CSV table of C-alpha atoms and ligand atoms in Angstrom, one decimal:
chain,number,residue,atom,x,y,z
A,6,UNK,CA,20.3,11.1,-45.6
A,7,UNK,CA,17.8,9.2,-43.1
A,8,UNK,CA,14.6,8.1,-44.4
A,9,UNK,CA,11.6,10.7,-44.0
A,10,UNK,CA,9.4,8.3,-41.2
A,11,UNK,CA,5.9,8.8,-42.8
A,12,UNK,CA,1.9,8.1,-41.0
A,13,UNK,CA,1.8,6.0,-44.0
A,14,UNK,CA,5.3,4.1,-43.9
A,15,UNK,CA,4.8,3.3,-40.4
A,16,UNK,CA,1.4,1.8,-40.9
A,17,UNK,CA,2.3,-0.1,-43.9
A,18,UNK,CA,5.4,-1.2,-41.7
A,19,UNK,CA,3.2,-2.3,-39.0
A,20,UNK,CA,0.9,-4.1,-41.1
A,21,UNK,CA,4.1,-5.7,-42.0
A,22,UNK,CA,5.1,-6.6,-38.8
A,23,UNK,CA,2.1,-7.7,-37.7
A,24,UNK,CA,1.3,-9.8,-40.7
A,25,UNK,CA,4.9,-11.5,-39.7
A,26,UNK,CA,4.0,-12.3,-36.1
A,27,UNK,CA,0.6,-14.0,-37.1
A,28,UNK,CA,2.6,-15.9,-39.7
A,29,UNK,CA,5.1,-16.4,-36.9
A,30,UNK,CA,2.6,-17.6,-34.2
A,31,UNK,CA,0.8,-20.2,-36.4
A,32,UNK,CA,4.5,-21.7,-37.0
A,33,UNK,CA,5.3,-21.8,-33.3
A,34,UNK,CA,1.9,-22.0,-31.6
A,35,UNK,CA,3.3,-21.0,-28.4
A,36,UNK,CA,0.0,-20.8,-26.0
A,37,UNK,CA,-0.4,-17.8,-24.0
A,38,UNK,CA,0.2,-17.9,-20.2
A,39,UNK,CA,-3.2,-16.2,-19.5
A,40,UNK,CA,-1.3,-15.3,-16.2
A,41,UNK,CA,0.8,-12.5,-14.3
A,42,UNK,CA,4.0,-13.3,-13.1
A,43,UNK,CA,5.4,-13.1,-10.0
A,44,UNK,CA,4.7,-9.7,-7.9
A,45,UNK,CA,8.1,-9.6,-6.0
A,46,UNK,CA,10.7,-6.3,-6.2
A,47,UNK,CA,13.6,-6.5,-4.2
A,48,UNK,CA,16.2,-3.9,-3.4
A,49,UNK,CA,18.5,-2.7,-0.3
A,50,UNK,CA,18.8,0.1,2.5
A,51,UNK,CA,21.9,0.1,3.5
A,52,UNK,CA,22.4,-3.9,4.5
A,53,UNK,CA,19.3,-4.5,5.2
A,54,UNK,CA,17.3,-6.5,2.2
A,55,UNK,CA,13.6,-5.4,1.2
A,56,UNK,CA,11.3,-7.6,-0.6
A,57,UNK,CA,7.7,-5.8,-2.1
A,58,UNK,CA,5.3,-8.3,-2.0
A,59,UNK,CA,2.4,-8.2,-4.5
A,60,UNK,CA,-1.1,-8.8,-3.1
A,61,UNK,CA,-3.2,-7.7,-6.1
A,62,UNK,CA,-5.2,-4.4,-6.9
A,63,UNK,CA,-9.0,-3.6,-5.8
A,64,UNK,CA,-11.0,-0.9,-8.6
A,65,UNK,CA,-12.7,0.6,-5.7
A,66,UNK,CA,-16.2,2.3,-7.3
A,67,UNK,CA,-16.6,6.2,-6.1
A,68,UNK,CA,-19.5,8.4,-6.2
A,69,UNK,CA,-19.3,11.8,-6.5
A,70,UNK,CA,-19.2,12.0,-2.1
A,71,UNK,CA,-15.4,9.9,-2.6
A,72,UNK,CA,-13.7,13.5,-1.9
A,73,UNK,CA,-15.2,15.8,0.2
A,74,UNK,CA,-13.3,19.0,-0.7
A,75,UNK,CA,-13.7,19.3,-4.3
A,76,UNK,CA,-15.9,19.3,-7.0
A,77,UNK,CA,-16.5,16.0,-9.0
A,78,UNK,CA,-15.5,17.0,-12.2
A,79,UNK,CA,-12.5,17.7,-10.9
A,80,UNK,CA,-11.9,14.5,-9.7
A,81,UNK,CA,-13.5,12.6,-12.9
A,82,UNK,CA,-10.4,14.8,-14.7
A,83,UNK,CA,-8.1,13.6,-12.1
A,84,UNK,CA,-8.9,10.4,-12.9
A,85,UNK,CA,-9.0,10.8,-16.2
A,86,UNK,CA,-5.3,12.5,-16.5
A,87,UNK,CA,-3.8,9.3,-14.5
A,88,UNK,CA,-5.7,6.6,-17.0
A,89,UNK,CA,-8.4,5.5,-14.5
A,90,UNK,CA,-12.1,4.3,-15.3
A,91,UNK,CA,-14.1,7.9,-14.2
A,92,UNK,CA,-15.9,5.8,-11.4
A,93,UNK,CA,-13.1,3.5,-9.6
A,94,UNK,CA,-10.0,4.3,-7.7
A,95,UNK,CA,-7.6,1.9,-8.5
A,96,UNK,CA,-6.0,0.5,-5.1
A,97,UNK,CA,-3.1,-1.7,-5.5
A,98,UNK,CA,-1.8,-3.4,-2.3
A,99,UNK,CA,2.1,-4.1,-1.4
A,100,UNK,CA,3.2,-5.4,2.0
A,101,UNK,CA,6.7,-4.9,2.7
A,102,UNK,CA,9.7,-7.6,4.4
A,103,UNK,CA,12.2,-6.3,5.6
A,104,UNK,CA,15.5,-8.5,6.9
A,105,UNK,CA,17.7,-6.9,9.0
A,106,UNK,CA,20.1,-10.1,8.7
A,107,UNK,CA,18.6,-10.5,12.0
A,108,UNK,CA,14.8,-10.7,12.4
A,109,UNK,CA,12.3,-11.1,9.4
A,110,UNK,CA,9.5,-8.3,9.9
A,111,UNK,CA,6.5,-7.9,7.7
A,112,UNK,CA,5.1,-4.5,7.3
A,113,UNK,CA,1.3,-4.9,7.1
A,114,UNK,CA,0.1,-8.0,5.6
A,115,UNK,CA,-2.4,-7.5,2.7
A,116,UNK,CA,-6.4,-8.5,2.2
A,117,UNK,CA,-5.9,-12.1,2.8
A,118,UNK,CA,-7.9,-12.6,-0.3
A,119,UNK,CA,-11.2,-11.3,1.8
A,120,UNK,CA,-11.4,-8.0,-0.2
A,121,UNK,CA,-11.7,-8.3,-3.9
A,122,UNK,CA,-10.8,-11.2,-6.1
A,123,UNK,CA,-8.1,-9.4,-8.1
A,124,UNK,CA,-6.3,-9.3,-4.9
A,125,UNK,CA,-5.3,-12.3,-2.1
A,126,UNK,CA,-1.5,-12.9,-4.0
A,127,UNK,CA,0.5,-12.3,-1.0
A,128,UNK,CA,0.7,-15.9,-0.1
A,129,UNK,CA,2.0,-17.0,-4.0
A,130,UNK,CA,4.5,-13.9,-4.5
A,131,UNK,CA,6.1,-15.0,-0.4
A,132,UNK,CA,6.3,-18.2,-2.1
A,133,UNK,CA,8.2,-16.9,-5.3
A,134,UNK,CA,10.0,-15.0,-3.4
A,135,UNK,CA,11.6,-17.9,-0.8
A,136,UNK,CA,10.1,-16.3,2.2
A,137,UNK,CA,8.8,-19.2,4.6
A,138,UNK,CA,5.8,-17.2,6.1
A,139,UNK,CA,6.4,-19.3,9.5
A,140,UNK,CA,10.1,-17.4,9.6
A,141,UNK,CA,8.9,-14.4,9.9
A,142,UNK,CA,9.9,-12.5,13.2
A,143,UNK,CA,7.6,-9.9,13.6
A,144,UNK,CA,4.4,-8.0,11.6
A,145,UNK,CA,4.2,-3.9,12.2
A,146,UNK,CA,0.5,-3.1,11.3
A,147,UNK,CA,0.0,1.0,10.2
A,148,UNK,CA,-3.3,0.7,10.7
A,149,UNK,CA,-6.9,-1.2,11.5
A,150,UNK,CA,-8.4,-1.4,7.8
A,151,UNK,CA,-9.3,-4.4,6.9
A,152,UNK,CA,-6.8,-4.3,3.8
A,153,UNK,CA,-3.8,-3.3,6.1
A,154,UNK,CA,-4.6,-6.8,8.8
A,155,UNK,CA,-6.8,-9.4,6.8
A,156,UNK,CA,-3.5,-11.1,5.8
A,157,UNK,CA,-3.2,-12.3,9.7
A,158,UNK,CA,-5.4,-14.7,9.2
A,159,UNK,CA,-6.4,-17.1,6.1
A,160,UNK,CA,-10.4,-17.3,5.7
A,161,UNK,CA,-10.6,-20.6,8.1
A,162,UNK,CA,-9.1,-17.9,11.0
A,163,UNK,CA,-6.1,-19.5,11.3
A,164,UNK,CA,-2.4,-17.7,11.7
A,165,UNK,CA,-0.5,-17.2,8.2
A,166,UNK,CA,2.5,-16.1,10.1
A,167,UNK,CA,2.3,-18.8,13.2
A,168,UNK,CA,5.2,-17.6,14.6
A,169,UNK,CA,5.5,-13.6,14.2
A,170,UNK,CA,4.5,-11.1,17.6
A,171,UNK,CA,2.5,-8.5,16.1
A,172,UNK,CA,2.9,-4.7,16.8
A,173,UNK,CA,0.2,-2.4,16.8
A,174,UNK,CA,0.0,1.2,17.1
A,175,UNK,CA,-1.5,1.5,20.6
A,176,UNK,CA,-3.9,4.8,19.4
A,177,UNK,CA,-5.3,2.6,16.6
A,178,UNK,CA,-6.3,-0.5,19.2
A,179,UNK,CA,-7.8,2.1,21.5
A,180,UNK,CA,-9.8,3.9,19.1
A,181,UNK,CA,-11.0,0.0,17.0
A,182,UNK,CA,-11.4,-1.9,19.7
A,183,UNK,CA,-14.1,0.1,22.4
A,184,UNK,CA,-17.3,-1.3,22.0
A,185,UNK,CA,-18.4,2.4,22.9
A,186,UNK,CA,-16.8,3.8,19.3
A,187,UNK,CA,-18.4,0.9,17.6
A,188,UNK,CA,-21.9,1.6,18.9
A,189,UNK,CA,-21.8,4.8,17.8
A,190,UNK,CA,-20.7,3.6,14.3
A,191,UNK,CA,-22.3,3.7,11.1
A,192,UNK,CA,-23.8,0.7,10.0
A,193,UNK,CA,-20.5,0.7,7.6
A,194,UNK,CA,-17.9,1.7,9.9
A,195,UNK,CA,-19.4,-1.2,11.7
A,196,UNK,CA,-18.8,-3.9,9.5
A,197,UNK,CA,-15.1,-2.5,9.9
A,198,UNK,CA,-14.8,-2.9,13.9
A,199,UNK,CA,-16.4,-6.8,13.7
A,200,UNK,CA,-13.6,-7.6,11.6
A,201,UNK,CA,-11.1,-6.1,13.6
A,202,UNK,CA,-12.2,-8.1,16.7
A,203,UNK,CA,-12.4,-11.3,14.7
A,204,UNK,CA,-8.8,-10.7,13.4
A,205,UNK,CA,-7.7,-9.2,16.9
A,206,UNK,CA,-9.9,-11.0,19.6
A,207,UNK,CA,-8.3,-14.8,19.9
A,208,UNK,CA,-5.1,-13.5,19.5
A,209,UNK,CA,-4.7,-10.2,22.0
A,210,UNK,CA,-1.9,-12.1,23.7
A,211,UNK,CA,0.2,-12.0,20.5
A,212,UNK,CA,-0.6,-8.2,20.3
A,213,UNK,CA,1.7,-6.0,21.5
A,214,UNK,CA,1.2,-2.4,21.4
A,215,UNK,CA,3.4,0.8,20.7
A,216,UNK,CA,3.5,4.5,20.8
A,217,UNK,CA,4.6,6.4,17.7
A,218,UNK,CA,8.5,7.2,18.2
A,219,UNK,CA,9.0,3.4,19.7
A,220,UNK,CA,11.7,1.7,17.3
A,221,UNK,CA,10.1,-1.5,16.8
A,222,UNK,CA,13.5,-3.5,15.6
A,223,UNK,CA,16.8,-2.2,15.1
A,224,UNK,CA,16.8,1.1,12.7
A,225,UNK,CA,12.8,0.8,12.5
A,226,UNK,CA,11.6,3.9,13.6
A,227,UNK,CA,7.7,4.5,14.4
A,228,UNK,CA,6.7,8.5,13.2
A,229,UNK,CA,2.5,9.3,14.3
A,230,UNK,CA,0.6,10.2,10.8
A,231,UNK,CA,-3.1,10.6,12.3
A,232,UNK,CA,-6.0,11.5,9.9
A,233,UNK,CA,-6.8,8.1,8.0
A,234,UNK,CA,-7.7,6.9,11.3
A,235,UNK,CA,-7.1,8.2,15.1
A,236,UNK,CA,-3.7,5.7,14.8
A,237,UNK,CA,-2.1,5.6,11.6
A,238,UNK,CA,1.4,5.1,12.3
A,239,UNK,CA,4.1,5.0,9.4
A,240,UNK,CA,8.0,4.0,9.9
A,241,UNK,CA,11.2,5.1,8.5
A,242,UNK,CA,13.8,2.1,8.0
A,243,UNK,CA,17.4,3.2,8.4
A,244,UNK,CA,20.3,1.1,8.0
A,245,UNK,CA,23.8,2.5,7.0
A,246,UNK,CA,23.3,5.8,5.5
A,247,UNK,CA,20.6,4.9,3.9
A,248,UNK,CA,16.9,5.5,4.9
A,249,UNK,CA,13.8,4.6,3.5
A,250,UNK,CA,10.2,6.3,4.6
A,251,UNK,CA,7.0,3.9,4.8
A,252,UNK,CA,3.9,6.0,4.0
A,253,UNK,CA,1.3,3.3,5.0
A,254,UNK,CA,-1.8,5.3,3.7
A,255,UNK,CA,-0.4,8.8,4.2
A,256,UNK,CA,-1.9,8.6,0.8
A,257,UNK,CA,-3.7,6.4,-1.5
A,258,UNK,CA,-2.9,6.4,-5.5
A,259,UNK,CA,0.0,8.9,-6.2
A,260,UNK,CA,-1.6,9.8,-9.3
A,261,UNK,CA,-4.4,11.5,-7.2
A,262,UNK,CA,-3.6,12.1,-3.9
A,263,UNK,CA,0.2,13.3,-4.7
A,264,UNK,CA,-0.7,15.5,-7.4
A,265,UNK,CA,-4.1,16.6,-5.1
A,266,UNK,CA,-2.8,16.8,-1.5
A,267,UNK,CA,-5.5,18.9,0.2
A,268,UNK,CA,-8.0,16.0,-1.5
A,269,UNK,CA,-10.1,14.5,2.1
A,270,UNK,CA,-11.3,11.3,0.5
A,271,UNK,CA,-14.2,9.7,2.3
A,272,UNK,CA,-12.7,7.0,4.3
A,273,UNK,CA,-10.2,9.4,5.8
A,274,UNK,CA,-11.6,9.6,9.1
A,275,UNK,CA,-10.3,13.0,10.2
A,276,UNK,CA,-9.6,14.9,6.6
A,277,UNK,CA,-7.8,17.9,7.9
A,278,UNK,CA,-5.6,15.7,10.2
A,279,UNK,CA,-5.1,13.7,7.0
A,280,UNK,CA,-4.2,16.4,5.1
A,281,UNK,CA,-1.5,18.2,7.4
A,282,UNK,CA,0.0,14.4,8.0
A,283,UNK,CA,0.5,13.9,4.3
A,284,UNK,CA,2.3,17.3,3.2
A,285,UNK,CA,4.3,17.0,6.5
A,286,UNK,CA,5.8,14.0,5.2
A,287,UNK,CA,6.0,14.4,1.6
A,288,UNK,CA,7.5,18.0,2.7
A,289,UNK,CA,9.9,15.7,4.0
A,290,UNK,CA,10.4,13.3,1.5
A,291,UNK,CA,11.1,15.7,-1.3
A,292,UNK,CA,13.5,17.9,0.7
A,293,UNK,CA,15.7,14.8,2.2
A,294,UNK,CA,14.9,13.4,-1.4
A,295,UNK,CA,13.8,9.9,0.5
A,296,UNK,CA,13.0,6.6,-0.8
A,297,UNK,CA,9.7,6.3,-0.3
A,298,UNK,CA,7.1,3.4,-0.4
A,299,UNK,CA,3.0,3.7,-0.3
A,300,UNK,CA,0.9,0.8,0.4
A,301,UNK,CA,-1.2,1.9,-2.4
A,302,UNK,CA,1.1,3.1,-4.7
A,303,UNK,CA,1.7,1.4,-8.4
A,304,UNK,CA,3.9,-1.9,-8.1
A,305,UNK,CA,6.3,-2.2,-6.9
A,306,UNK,CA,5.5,0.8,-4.7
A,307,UNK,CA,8.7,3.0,-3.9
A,308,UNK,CA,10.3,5.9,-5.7
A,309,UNK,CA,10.8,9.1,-4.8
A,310,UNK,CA,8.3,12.1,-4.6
A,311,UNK,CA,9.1,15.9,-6.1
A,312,UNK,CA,7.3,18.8,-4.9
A,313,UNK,CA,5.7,20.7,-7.9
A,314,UNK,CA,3.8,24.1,-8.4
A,315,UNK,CA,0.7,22.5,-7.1
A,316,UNK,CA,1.4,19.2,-4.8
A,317,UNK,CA,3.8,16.7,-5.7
A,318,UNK,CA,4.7,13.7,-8.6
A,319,UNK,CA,5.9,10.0,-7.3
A,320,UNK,CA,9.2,9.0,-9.5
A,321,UNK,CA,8.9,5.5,-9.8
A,322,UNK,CA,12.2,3.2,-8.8
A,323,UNK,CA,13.8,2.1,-11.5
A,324,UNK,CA,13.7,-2.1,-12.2
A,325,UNK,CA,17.5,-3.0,-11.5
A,326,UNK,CA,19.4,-6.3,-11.7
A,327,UNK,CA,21.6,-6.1,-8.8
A,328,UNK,CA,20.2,-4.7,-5.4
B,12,ZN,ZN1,-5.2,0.9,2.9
């Protein structure tokens, strides 16, 4: 007959076990690290290889204005339910690299350290991950926030990626980049359109810019996901049967926005827009039963996404060995 687990046995057992491992540690005195390792998950859609790139995670503070369309404490409980501090969004940031066997194409490029200093690790994990940032081909940018293009340029404003065109969504450089929209700007939203022209300004010849629906490299198609801002643009990647969909900020942490899709959080610029994008593509997603990644979802970022009695859940991807 198997042994009745008690409260007490297991406590006594791991007092035991513990007791061993501080007997163990001061035999082998093994220092700890005191670091993260590398932030690099790799896997495959159909031949074409994907590498998530870790650039580090920003506790963004809200007040009770962060959603618009609901109650505080219900957001506080949101929160709460997905193990978050009751007065910080946590915002993790993965970029996506995608070789096509042809062209190297980076799919938005991180904070380039400028945004908070838990984040800025894009540069290290392209390193541990054998990606020479001067091969890449091409960058797609979703949008203009400053977390989505910072990673053009290091903090002395030169190129990170010296020899990649860049491809812009042409509503999101016509709505950023009118000094008529910026006068009209809050002081805030101000700060946002000077640091689009200093990222965007020297380099306009580099800048090429597309219409949603333009495939911007071979099986990279460009959908139109407005709300966020006038020009969010995500992409679906297709290679052999195989398809993966790119939710840029369709939305932010799964934990909330997923399980809370009629949420307008604050820095979504048009919230019913943002709204009708994100369950017409999570619609989508759980139907086809897609691959999905989220720029802001948990590391490293894709899994699938279920519909449930009242929004939807993100499935993680499963850590695997071979690709
Ligand atoms: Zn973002």
């Amino acid at each position: 007959m198997p042994t009745a687990i008690t409260r007490r046995g297991l406590l006594a057992g791991s007092a035991a076990a513990a007791f061993g491992a501080s007997a163990a540690a001061a035999v082998a005195a093994a220092p700890p690290s005191g670091k993260q390792t590398p932030g690099v998950y790799r896997y495959e859609i159909g031949t074409y290889e994907l590498t998530a790139l870790y650039d580090g995670i920003w506790y963004r503070p809200i007040t009770d204005k962060f959603i618009r369309n609901a109650p505080f404490a219900e957001v506080e409980h949101a929160l709460a339910d997905a193990f978050m501090p009751p007065d910080k969004l946590a915002t993790p940031f993965t970029t996506l690299v995608v070789n096509t066997g042809k062209k190297l194409i980076l799919i938005d490029t991180g904070t380039g350290g400028q945004i908070a200093p838990s984040a800025g690790a894009l540069r290290d994990n392209l390193a541990a991950s054998g990606i020479d940032p001067k091969a890449v081909d091409l960058i797609v940018i979703s949008h203009f926030h400053p977390d989505h293009i910072n990673g053009i340029k290091d903090k002395d404003n030169d190129l990170v990626f010296p020899n990649a065109e860049i491809m812009v969504p042409a509503a999101e450089w016509s709505f950023w980049m009118d000094d008529a929209n910026m006068n009209a700007a809050s002081a805030q939203q101000e700060l946002t359109f000077r640091n689009q022209r200093r990222i965007f300004s020297d380099i306009a010849r580099r800048v090429t810019r597309f219409e949603p629906g333009a495939e911007v490299a071979p099986g990279i198609l460009t959908l139109a996901a407005p709300g966020h801002t006038p020009g969010h643009t995500v992409c679906s990647i297709h290679s052999g049967d195989q398809s993966l969909l790119v939710l840029g900020d369709t939305a932010q942490h799964p934990a909330v926005f997923a399980r809370h899709p009629d949420w307008q959080a604050a820095f979504d610029i048009d919230g019913d827009a943002a709204v009708a994008t994100r369950k017409k593509l999570f619609d989508r997603a759980a139907a086809d039963r897609m691959l999905v990644t989220g720029y802001h979802f948990p590391f490293p970022a894709c899994g699938h996404l279920i519909k449930t009695a009242s929004g939807y859940e993100h499935v993680p991807a499963e850590w695997r060995p071979n690709l």
